């Protein structure tokens, strides 16, 4: 096997092979781009997150079958004037409903005909303080967000012709104007898609700039700074049409969020893999006069670690296919494909480019052969660069107990703080405060009952029994109103009630109230002779869907996290052939993950006033922190493992830390910086995810990799290799 690997490395870096490799990649990008659509054209931002087997989706299906009058996706047009809505305001709203009734918007299903009602009757629909009125408009189900957006834009155009001043283009703080905001499921869907689509280009530009700056600072070579970006760019040119092809044939689904995070992951991890190759190449250029041979040796030395690191991430991401929650499952293929293609590019395309350019890649700091170095200043510079790595190597091998205890305590304190993290499953909470749907919801919450925005639908199978549940539900103090009973169209045994909660239907409190409602209903049915009441109750609505989201993501975490850990353990065992090392390498990144979660929560909560982070973030961050963190461990420990075959283990640890320290630190800084680019986007879920993941990478780069792991290795000595046998090396340990 090794023979074939060596032949491959020789082929892609030979004088002819390097050009063939480069041309082949460029042709591949061109062919795929012509034949297949780009990934951005195949995004589906309406892809379902909650599977059909979830209780809330079963309830929605019952709603469609038996209570079709409720069909339609609502847009809640919220009208507000701080000094009170005037008769003129109401008359203009009536004129708007008149025009939309006579000339409906595209896909408009139902609109309340306020123009057919006396102004006194319409005023009864205004909030008690006289400031706010809600106009519901139902649109056809299963529309693309772009179609809904077009309809709402047309609505705003019609309104602008009727009202004295455009009510949709105002600032709520202006007390002299009438304000209108679109909220409800339609408004929220439009704003969510808008937020992600706004970030696509800015995210790509921001990521490229931050990577370029980091590379320029680290290597101070403009040519070398561009090579990883060229490699990642060409790899993306292959990845995007492949994803577009799979999306076009509906083999996979992905959304704007998937593409956004994939871009960051590709540039961050891809640049890291390039740095590992570049670091070794520069070292061998000081020993070999022929640049192609230097690259072959660099690949022999680092190729295995790069391949192992890449496969670790690929297999970890593929585990996300087991997730039931759609947003998590949709990460699996795009992310794993991106890393796999980038790993191949790092072991073929990038080495070919470096072999073509040779020493000029590092201009103006061109590596010279050792025998050519005649000036002591160059030797001093080399020694200076290695001082920090050697110092850390000396510390961790001389004081392994102290280093292990101190770093474990440091990380452990933050890990314990992660238990205080508060989570939310409210999509609106991740929106900026000035988004129209959030402003509209806030107006409804402040001037009406919050539950009016998204009522809970309760469906019960009475099995032919006659009993009422409305009075019992009204006894629950968190329920504001309960509608009259409605019978099913096809099955009269099915009855439905619409419940408005006192609390925000998107809040954790509202989700906590659903089990109480279900328990109350089960008790009522049981008292009336229904044997299996749990099977006769369905709860529908946004609160029920969020409750299922919470349950599903918790189940996904319980399944996915152990599988990822087992997968990584197997890969580490195969590569390192050490049970002991496998155990403490996994334990170290787990510790850094929980530390990142705790420290990230502390910064977001106490530093920026964040009340809760999205419930999906722990699983998102786990996958990236653990998989990418293990990358750095693999690269460093592989250096130690190779050196311990030639020298005592403690000396191998010292030199391994010194040798790999610089490149891993550089890679960690770049990867953390790319994830921090997510914090520039207006979507709070990405801000929180980027912050916590970047913190985890920083902790792993500056605490776990240089101190904790080498210290544990030094502590265990030859036991770190168990059950592999220690190769006898002369010299003192």
PDB file of C-alpha atoms in Angstrom, residues 357-591:
ATOM      1  CA  UNK A 357       6.566  27.627  -8.394  1.00  0.00           C
ATOM      2  CA  UNK A 358       9.210  26.096  -6.125  1.00  0.00           C
ATOM      3  CA  UNK A 359      11.281  28.319  -3.853  1.00  0.00           C
ATOM      4  CA  UNK A 360       9.753  31.413  -5.403  1.00  0.00           C
ATOM      5  CA  UNK A 361       6.564  30.545  -3.483  1.00  0.00           C
ATOM      6  CA  UNK A 362       8.211  31.880  -0.325  1.00  0.00           C
ATOM      7  CA  UNK A 363       9.541  35.131  -1.856  1.00  0.00           C
ATOM      8  CA  UNK A 364      11.017  37.313  -0.397  1.00  0.00           C
ATOM      9  CA  UNK A 365      12.056  34.779   2.302  1.00  0.00           C
ATOM     10  CA  UNK A 366      13.278  32.104  -0.078  1.00  0.00           C
ATOM     11  CA  UNK A 367      14.461  28.895   1.679  1.00  0.00           C
ATOM     12  CA  UNK A 368      18.118  28.096   1.029  1.00  0.00           C
ATOM     13  CA  UNK A 369      19.964  24.819   1.236  1.00  0.00           C
ATOM     14  CA  UNK A 370      21.696  24.238   4.560  1.00  0.00           C
ATOM     15  CA  UNK A 371      25.101  24.120   2.930  1.00  0.00           C
ATOM     16  CA  UNK A 372      24.374  27.458   1.259  1.00  0.00           C
ATOM     17  CA  UNK A 373      23.679  29.197   4.535  1.00  0.00           C
ATOM     18  CA  UNK A 374      26.870  30.985   5.340  1.00  0.00           C
ATOM     19  CA  UNK A 375      25.679  33.917   7.402  1.00  0.00           C
ATOM     20  CA  UNK A 376      25.143  33.486  11.122  1.00  0.00           C
ATOM     21  CA  UNK A 377      22.239  35.915  11.064  1.00  0.00           C
ATOM     22  CA  UNK A 378      20.146  33.399   9.165  1.00  0.00           C
ATOM     23  CA  UNK A 379      20.985  30.716  11.692  1.00  0.00           C
ATOM     24  CA  UNK A 380      20.039  33.059  14.506  1.00  0.00           C
ATOM     25  CA  UNK A 381      16.726  33.781  12.837  1.00  0.00           C
ATOM     26  CA  UNK A 382      15.999  30.078  12.523  1.00  0.00           C
ATOM     27  CA  UNK A 383      16.881  29.552  16.184  1.00  0.00           C
ATOM     28  CA  UNK A 384      14.689  32.488  17.180  1.00  0.00           C
ATOM     29  CA  UNK A 385      11.697  31.035  15.354  1.00  0.00           C
ATOM     30  CA  UNK A 386      12.060  27.762  17.195  1.00  0.00           C
ATOM     31  CA  UNK A 387      12.582  29.278  20.651  1.00  0.00           C
ATOM     32  CA  UNK A 388       8.933  29.339  21.715  1.00  0.00           C
ATOM     33  CA  UNK A 389       8.196  25.810  20.491  1.00  0.00           C
ATOM     34  CA  UNK A 390      11.303  24.441  22.203  1.00  0.00           C
ATOM     35  CA  UNK A 391      10.447  26.291  25.417  1.00  0.00           C
ATOM     36  CA  UNK A 392       6.958  24.808  25.503  1.00  0.00           C
ATOM     37  CA  UNK A 393       8.399  21.368  24.706  1.00  0.00           C
ATOM     38  CA  UNK A 394      10.819  21.686  27.631  1.00  0.00           C
ATOM     39  CA  UNK A 395       8.081  22.819  30.014  1.00  0.00           C
ATOM     40  CA  UNK A 396       5.628  20.020  29.205  1.00  0.00           C
ATOM     41  CA  UNK A 397       8.294  17.323  29.478  1.00  0.00           C
ATOM     42  CA  UNK A 398       9.943  18.651  32.660  1.00  0.00           C
ATOM     43  CA  UNK A 399       6.715  19.482  34.533  1.00  0.00           C
ATOM     44  CA  UNK A 400       4.037  17.211  33.044  1.00  0.00           C
ATOM     45  CA  UNK A 401       2.040  16.925  36.285  1.00  0.00           C
ATOM     46  CA  UNK A 402       1.851  20.687  36.819  1.00  0.00           C
ATOM     47  CA  UNK A 403       0.942  21.364  33.196  1.00  0.00           C
ATOM     48  CA  UNK A 404      -1.717  18.640  33.139  1.00  0.00           C
ATOM     49  CA  UNK A 405      -3.339  19.781  36.389  1.00  0.00           C
ATOM     50  CA  UNK A 406      -3.285  23.500  35.552  1.00  0.00           C
ATOM     51  CA  UNK A 407      -4.641  23.125  32.020  1.00  0.00           C
ATOM     52  CA  UNK A 408      -7.307  20.640  33.142  1.00  0.00           C
ATOM     53  CA  UNK A 409      -8.436  22.987  35.918  1.00  0.00           C
ATOM     54  CA  UNK A 410      -8.456  25.959  33.561  1.00  0.00           C
ATOM     55  CA  UNK A 411     -10.587  24.151  30.998  1.00  0.00           C
ATOM     56  CA  UNK A 412     -12.663  22.381  33.648  1.00  0.00           C
ATOM     57  CA  UNK A 413     -13.872  25.640  35.209  1.00  0.00           C
ATOM     58  CA  UNK A 414     -15.294  26.839  31.903  1.00  0.00           C
ATOM     59  CA  UNK A 415     -16.649  23.362  31.151  1.00  0.00           C
ATOM     60  CA  UNK A 416     -18.601  23.411  34.419  1.00  0.00           C
ATOM     61  CA  UNK A 417     -19.999  26.817  33.487  1.00  0.00           C
ATOM     62  CA  UNK A 418     -21.529  25.263  30.340  1.00  0.00           C
ATOM     63  CA  UNK A 419     -24.187  23.718  32.598  1.00  0.00           C
ATOM     64  CA  UNK A 420     -25.647  27.205  33.067  1.00  0.00           C
ATOM     65  CA  UNK A 421     -26.249  27.737  29.352  1.00  0.00           C
ATOM     66  CA  UNK A 422     -29.832  28.670  28.440  1.00  0.00           C
ATOM     67  CA  UNK A 423     -31.218  27.513  25.095  1.00  0.00           C
ATOM     68  CA  UNK A 424     -34.070  28.728  22.926  1.00  0.00           C
ATOM     69  CA  UNK A 425     -35.833  27.315  19.882  1.00  0.00           C
ATOM     70  CA  UNK A 426     -37.403  30.633  18.929  1.00  0.00           C
ATOM     71  CA  UNK A 427     -36.410  31.575  15.373  1.00  0.00           C
ATOM     72  CA  UNK A 428     -37.548  35.160  15.907  1.00  0.00           C
ATOM     73  CA  UNK A 429     -35.087  35.640  18.770  1.00  0.00           C
ATOM     74  CA  UNK A 430     -32.199  35.221  16.320  1.00  0.00           C
ATOM     75  CA  UNK A 431     -33.457  38.052  14.099  1.00  0.00           C
ATOM     76  CA  UNK A 432     -32.098  41.614  14.402  1.00  0.00           C
ATOM     77  CA  UNK A 433     -34.482  43.886  16.309  1.00  0.00           C
ATOM     78  CA  UNK A 434     -35.186  46.011  13.227  1.00  0.00           C
ATOM     79  CA  UNK A 435     -36.375  43.154  11.000  1.00  0.00           C
ATOM     80  CA  UNK A 436     -40.006  43.788   9.927  1.00  0.00           C
ATOM     81  CA  UNK A 437     -41.339  40.422  11.119  1.00  0.00           C
ATOM     82  CA  UNK A 438     -39.761  40.877  14.548  1.00  0.00           C
ATOM     83  CA  UNK A 439     -41.013  44.457  14.854  1.00  0.00           C
ATOM     84  CA  UNK A 440     -44.490  43.312  13.835  1.00  0.00           C
ATOM     85  CA  UNK A 441     -44.479  40.482  16.344  1.00  0.00           C
ATOM     86  CA  UNK A 442     -43.286  42.827  19.097  1.00  0.00           C
ATOM     87  CA  UNK A 443     -46.192  45.185  18.349  1.00  0.00           C
ATOM     88  CA  UNK A 444     -48.686  42.315  18.606  1.00  0.00           C
ATOM     89  CA  UNK A 445     -47.069  41.055  21.799  1.00  0.00           C
ATOM     90  CA  UNK A 446     -47.159  44.510  23.406  1.00  0.00           C
ATOM     91  CA  UNK A 447     -50.689  45.504  22.370  1.00  0.00           C
ATOM     92  CA  UNK A 448     -52.535  42.186  22.041  1.00  0.00           C
ATOM     93  CA  UNK A 449     -52.284  38.761  23.554  1.00  0.00           C
ATOM     94  CA  UNK A 450     -48.965  37.271  22.391  1.00  0.00           C
ATOM     95  CA  UNK A 451     -50.602  33.925  21.660  1.00  0.00           C
ATOM     96  CA  UNK A 452     -52.735  35.547  18.983  1.00  0.00           C
ATOM     97  CA  UNK A 453     -49.739  35.478  16.654  1.00  0.00           C
ATOM     98  CA  UNK A 454     -49.583  31.672  16.574  1.00  0.00           C
ATOM     99  CA  UNK A 455     -52.427  29.819  18.333  1.00  0.00           C
ATOM    100  CA  UNK A 456     -52.169  26.156  19.329  1.00  0.00           C
ATOM    101  CA  UNK A 457     -54.627  23.862  17.563  1.00  0.00           C
ATOM    102  CA  UNK A 458     -55.896  20.957  19.687  1.00  0.00           C
ATOM    103  CA  UNK A 459     -57.476  17.997  17.877  1.00  0.00           C
ATOM    104  CA  UNK A 460     -59.187  15.213  19.815  1.00  0.00           C
ATOM    105  CA  UNK A 461     -60.691  11.915  18.686  1.00  0.00           C
ATOM    106  CA  UNK A 462     -63.776  11.552  20.909  1.00  0.00           C
ATOM    107  CA  UNK A 463     -64.556   8.020  19.604  1.00  0.00           C
ATOM    108  CA  UNK A 464     -68.199   9.091  19.404  1.00  0.00           C
ATOM    109  CA  UNK A 465     -68.426  10.166  23.039  1.00  0.00           C
ATOM    110  CA  UNK A 466     -70.069  13.483  23.877  1.00  0.00           C
ATOM    111  CA  UNK A 467     -68.047  15.646  26.209  1.00  0.00           C
ATOM    112  CA  UNK A 468     -66.690  19.160  26.317  1.00  0.00           C
ATOM    113  CA  UNK A 469     -63.105  20.099  27.034  1.00  0.00           C
ATOM    114  CA  UNK A 470     -63.177  23.842  26.373  1.00  0.00           C
ATOM    115  CA  UNK A 471     -64.201  24.712  29.948  1.00  0.00           C
ATOM    116  CA  UNK A 472     -61.460  22.550  31.404  1.00  0.00           C
ATOM    117  CA  UNK A 473     -58.800  24.125  29.199  1.00  0.00           C
ATOM    118  CA  UNK A 474     -59.950  27.620  30.182  1.00  0.00           C
ATOM    119  CA  UNK A 475     -59.138  26.732  33.795  1.00  0.00           C
ATOM    120  CA  UNK A 476     -55.427  26.629  32.952  1.00  0.00           C
ATOM    121  CA  UNK A 477     -54.054  30.042  33.939  1.00  0.00           C
ATOM    122  CA  UNK A 478     -51.649  30.297  30.972  1.00  0.00           C
ATOM    123  CA  UNK A 479     -54.461  29.982  28.373  1.00  0.00           C
ATOM    124  CA  UNK A 480     -56.010  33.271  27.242  1.00  0.00           C
ATOM    125  CA  UNK A 481     -58.846  32.047  25.021  1.00  0.00           C
ATOM    126  CA  UNK A 482     -60.323  28.768  23.761  1.00  0.00           C
ATOM    127  CA  UNK A 483     -62.395  28.752  20.565  1.00  0.00           C
ATOM    128  CA  UNK A 484     -65.682  26.966  20.060  1.00  0.00           C
ATOM    129  CA  UNK A 485     -65.553  23.276  19.204  1.00  0.00           C
ATOM    130  CA  UNK A 486     -65.285  22.433  15.501  1.00  0.00           C
ATOM    131  CA  UNK A 487     -66.045  18.977  14.074  1.00  0.00           C
ATOM    132  CA  UNK A 488     -64.054  17.232  11.372  1.00  0.00           C
ATOM    133  CA  UNK A 489     -65.295  17.275   7.786  1.00  0.00           C
ATOM    134  CA  UNK A 490     -64.834  13.553   7.092  1.00  0.00           C
ATOM    135  CA  UNK A 491     -64.685  12.189  10.633  1.00  0.00           C
ATOM    136  CA  UNK A 492     -67.202  13.826  12.988  1.00  0.00           C
ATOM    137  CA  UNK A 493     -65.511  12.119  15.954  1.00  0.00           C
ATOM    138  CA  UNK A 494     -62.601  14.520  15.506  1.00  0.00           C
ATOM    139  CA  UNK A 495     -63.040  17.901  17.186  1.00  0.00           C
ATOM    140  CA  UNK A 496     -60.726  20.907  17.143  1.00  0.00           C
ATOM    141  CA  UNK A 497     -60.116  23.813  19.491  1.00  0.00           C
ATOM    142  CA  UNK A 498     -57.942  26.841  18.795  1.00  0.00           C
ATOM    143  CA  UNK A 499     -56.052  27.982  21.900  1.00  0.00           C
ATOM    144  CA  UNK A 500     -54.341  31.302  22.429  1.00  0.00           C
ATOM    145  CA  UNK A 501     -51.654  31.223  25.102  1.00  0.00           C
ATOM    146  CA  UNK A 502     -50.952  34.112  27.451  1.00  0.00           C
ATOM    147  CA  UNK A 503     -47.248  33.766  26.748  1.00  0.00           C
ATOM    148  CA  UNK A 504     -45.116  34.272  23.651  1.00  0.00           C
ATOM    149  CA  UNK A 505     -45.866  31.150  21.539  1.00  0.00           C
ATOM    150  CA  UNK A 506     -42.208  31.052  20.447  1.00  0.00           C
ATOM    151  CA  UNK A 507     -40.849  31.013  24.006  1.00  0.00           C
ATOM    152  CA  UNK A 508     -39.480  28.179  26.147  1.00  0.00           C
ATOM    153  CA  UNK A 509     -42.292  28.848  28.611  1.00  0.00           C
ATOM    154  CA  UNK A 510     -44.882  28.167  25.916  1.00  0.00           C
ATOM    155  CA  UNK A 511     -43.170  24.874  25.020  1.00  0.00           C
ATOM    156  CA  UNK A 512     -43.175  23.889  28.700  1.00  0.00           C
ATOM    157  CA  UNK A 513     -46.933  24.486  28.776  1.00  0.00           C
ATOM    158  CA  UNK A 514     -47.716  21.995  25.995  1.00  0.00           C
ATOM    159  CA  UNK A 515     -47.135  18.866  28.136  1.00  0.00           C
ATOM    160  CA  UNK A 516     -49.506  20.363  30.730  1.00  0.00           C
ATOM    161  CA  UNK A 517     -52.176  20.817  28.051  1.00  0.00           C
ATOM    162  CA  UNK A 518     -51.646  17.253  26.841  1.00  0.00           C
ATOM    163  CA  UNK A 519     -51.781  15.837  30.395  1.00  0.00           C
ATOM    164  CA  UNK A 520     -55.005  17.765  31.065  1.00  0.00           C
ATOM    165  CA  UNK A 521     -56.592  16.441  27.871  1.00  0.00           C
ATOM    166  CA  UNK A 522     -55.502  12.868  28.601  1.00  0.00           C
ATOM    167  CA  UNK A 523     -57.073  13.067  32.048  1.00  0.00           C
ATOM    168  CA  UNK A 524     -60.351  14.391  30.585  1.00  0.00           C
ATOM    169  CA  UNK A 525     -60.490  11.627  27.976  1.00  0.00           C
ATOM    170  CA  UNK A 526     -59.570   8.964  30.500  1.00  0.00           C
ATOM    171  CA  UNK A 527     -62.355  10.110  32.828  1.00  0.00           C
ATOM    172  CA  UNK A 528     -64.787   9.811  29.920  1.00  0.00           C
ATOM    173  CA  UNK A 529     -63.902   6.225  29.123  1.00  0.00           C
ATOM    174  CA  UNK A 530     -61.198   6.637  26.440  1.00  0.00           C
ATOM    175  CA  UNK A 531     -58.693   3.805  27.069  1.00  0.00           C
ATOM    176  CA  UNK A 532     -55.665   5.128  25.167  1.00  0.00           C
ATOM    177  CA  UNK A 533     -56.076   8.904  25.367  1.00  0.00           C
ATOM    178  CA  UNK A 534     -52.498   9.612  24.254  1.00  0.00           C
ATOM    179  CA  UNK A 535     -53.290   8.231  20.796  1.00  0.00           C
ATOM    180  CA  UNK A 536     -56.377  10.442  20.525  1.00  0.00           C
ATOM    181  CA  UNK A 537     -54.716  13.832  20.983  1.00  0.00           C
ATOM    182  CA  UNK A 538     -52.829  15.977  18.473  1.00  0.00           C
ATOM    183  CA  UNK A 539     -51.331  19.443  19.005  1.00  0.00           C
ATOM    184  CA  UNK A 540     -50.513  21.613  15.991  1.00  0.00           C
ATOM    185  CA  UNK A 541     -48.994  25.059  15.537  1.00  0.00           C
ATOM    186  CA  UNK A 542     -45.617  26.748  15.783  1.00  0.00           C
ATOM    187  CA  UNK A 543     -45.284  26.047  19.521  1.00  0.00           C
ATOM    188  CA  UNK A 544     -45.898  22.332  18.965  1.00  0.00           C
ATOM    189  CA  UNK A 545     -43.395  22.322  16.121  1.00  0.00           C
ATOM    190  CA  UNK A 546     -40.766  24.010  18.295  1.00  0.00           C
ATOM    191  CA  UNK A 547     -41.439  21.469  21.049  1.00  0.00           C
ATOM    192  CA  UNK A 548     -40.779  18.685  18.539  1.00  0.00           C
ATOM    193  CA  UNK A 549     -37.637  20.527  17.412  1.00  0.00           C
ATOM    194  CA  UNK A 550     -36.345  20.491  20.969  1.00  0.00           C
ATOM    195  CA  UNK A 551     -37.128  16.801  21.413  1.00  0.00           C
ATOM    196  CA  UNK A 552     -35.669  15.830  18.039  1.00  0.00           C
ATOM    197  CA  UNK A 553     -32.424  17.759  18.469  1.00  0.00           C
ATOM    198  CA  UNK A 554     -31.946  16.253  21.928  1.00  0.00           C
ATOM    199  CA  UNK A 555     -32.468  12.788  20.460  1.00  0.00           C
ATOM    200  CA  UNK A 556     -30.100  13.593  17.595  1.00  0.00           C
ATOM    201  CA  UNK A 557     -27.409  14.704  20.028  1.00  0.00           C
ATOM    202  CA  UNK A 558     -27.753  11.512  22.077  1.00  0.00           C
ATOM    203  CA  UNK A 559     -27.331   9.440  18.915  1.00  0.00           C
ATOM    204  CA  UNK A 560     -24.843  11.452  16.852  1.00  0.00           C
ATOM    205  CA  UNK A 561     -22.326  12.423  19.539  1.00  0.00           C
ATOM    206  CA  UNK A 562     -21.529   8.826  20.596  1.00  0.00           C
ATOM    207  CA  UNK A 563     -21.333   7.673  16.958  1.00  0.00           C
ATOM    208  CA  UNK A 564     -18.903  10.475  16.079  1.00  0.00           C
ATOM    209  CA  UNK A 565     -16.745   9.654  19.093  1.00  0.00           C
ATOM    210  CA  UNK A 566     -16.709   5.957  18.185  1.00  0.00           C
ATOM    211  CA  UNK A 567     -15.888   6.811  14.560  1.00  0.00           C
ATOM    212  CA  UNK A 568     -12.992   9.043  15.561  1.00  0.00           C
ATOM    213  CA  UNK A 569     -11.774   6.426  18.037  1.00  0.00           C
ATOM    214  CA  UNK A 570     -11.680   3.767  15.331  1.00  0.00           C
ATOM    215  CA  UNK A 571      -9.771   6.037  12.947  1.00  0.00           C
ATOM    216  CA  UNK A 572      -7.283   6.994  15.665  1.00  0.00           C
ATOM    217  CA  UNK A 573      -6.770   3.356  16.619  1.00  0.00           C
ATOM    218  CA  UNK A 574      -6.077   2.422  13.014  1.00  0.00           C
ATOM    219  CA  UNK A 575      -3.659   5.306  12.551  1.00  0.00           C
ATOM    220  CA  UNK A 576      -1.894   5.403  15.939  1.00  0.00           C
ATOM    221  CA  UNK A 577      -2.359   1.760  17.013  1.00  0.00           C
ATOM    222  CA  UNK A 578      -2.615   2.967  20.595  1.00  0.00           C
ATOM    223  CA  UNK A 579      -5.675   2.568  22.813  1.00  0.00           C
ATOM    224  CA  UNK A 580      -4.189   4.850  25.459  1.00  0.00           C
ATOM    225  CA  UNK A 581      -3.469   7.715  23.058  1.00  0.00           C
ATOM    226  CA  UNK A 582      -6.879   7.331  21.431  1.00  0.00           C
ATOM    227  CA  UNK A 583      -8.570   7.696  24.804  1.00  0.00           C
ATOM    228  CA  UNK A 584      -6.808  10.834  25.990  1.00  0.00           C
ATOM    229  CA  UNK A 585      -6.879  12.520  22.581  1.00  0.00           C
ATOM    230  CA  UNK A 586     -10.666  12.187  22.474  1.00  0.00           C
ATOM    231  CA  UNK A 587     -11.008  13.212  26.119  1.00  0.00           C
ATOM    232  CA  UNK A 588      -8.926  16.343  25.490  1.00  0.00           C
ATOM    233  CA  UNK A 589     -11.094  17.647  22.632  1.00  0.00           C
ATOM    234  CA  UNK A 590     -14.252  16.841  24.605  1.00  0.00           C
ATOM    235  CA  UNK A 591     -12.915  18.957  27.431  1.00  0.00           C
TER     236      UNK A 591
END
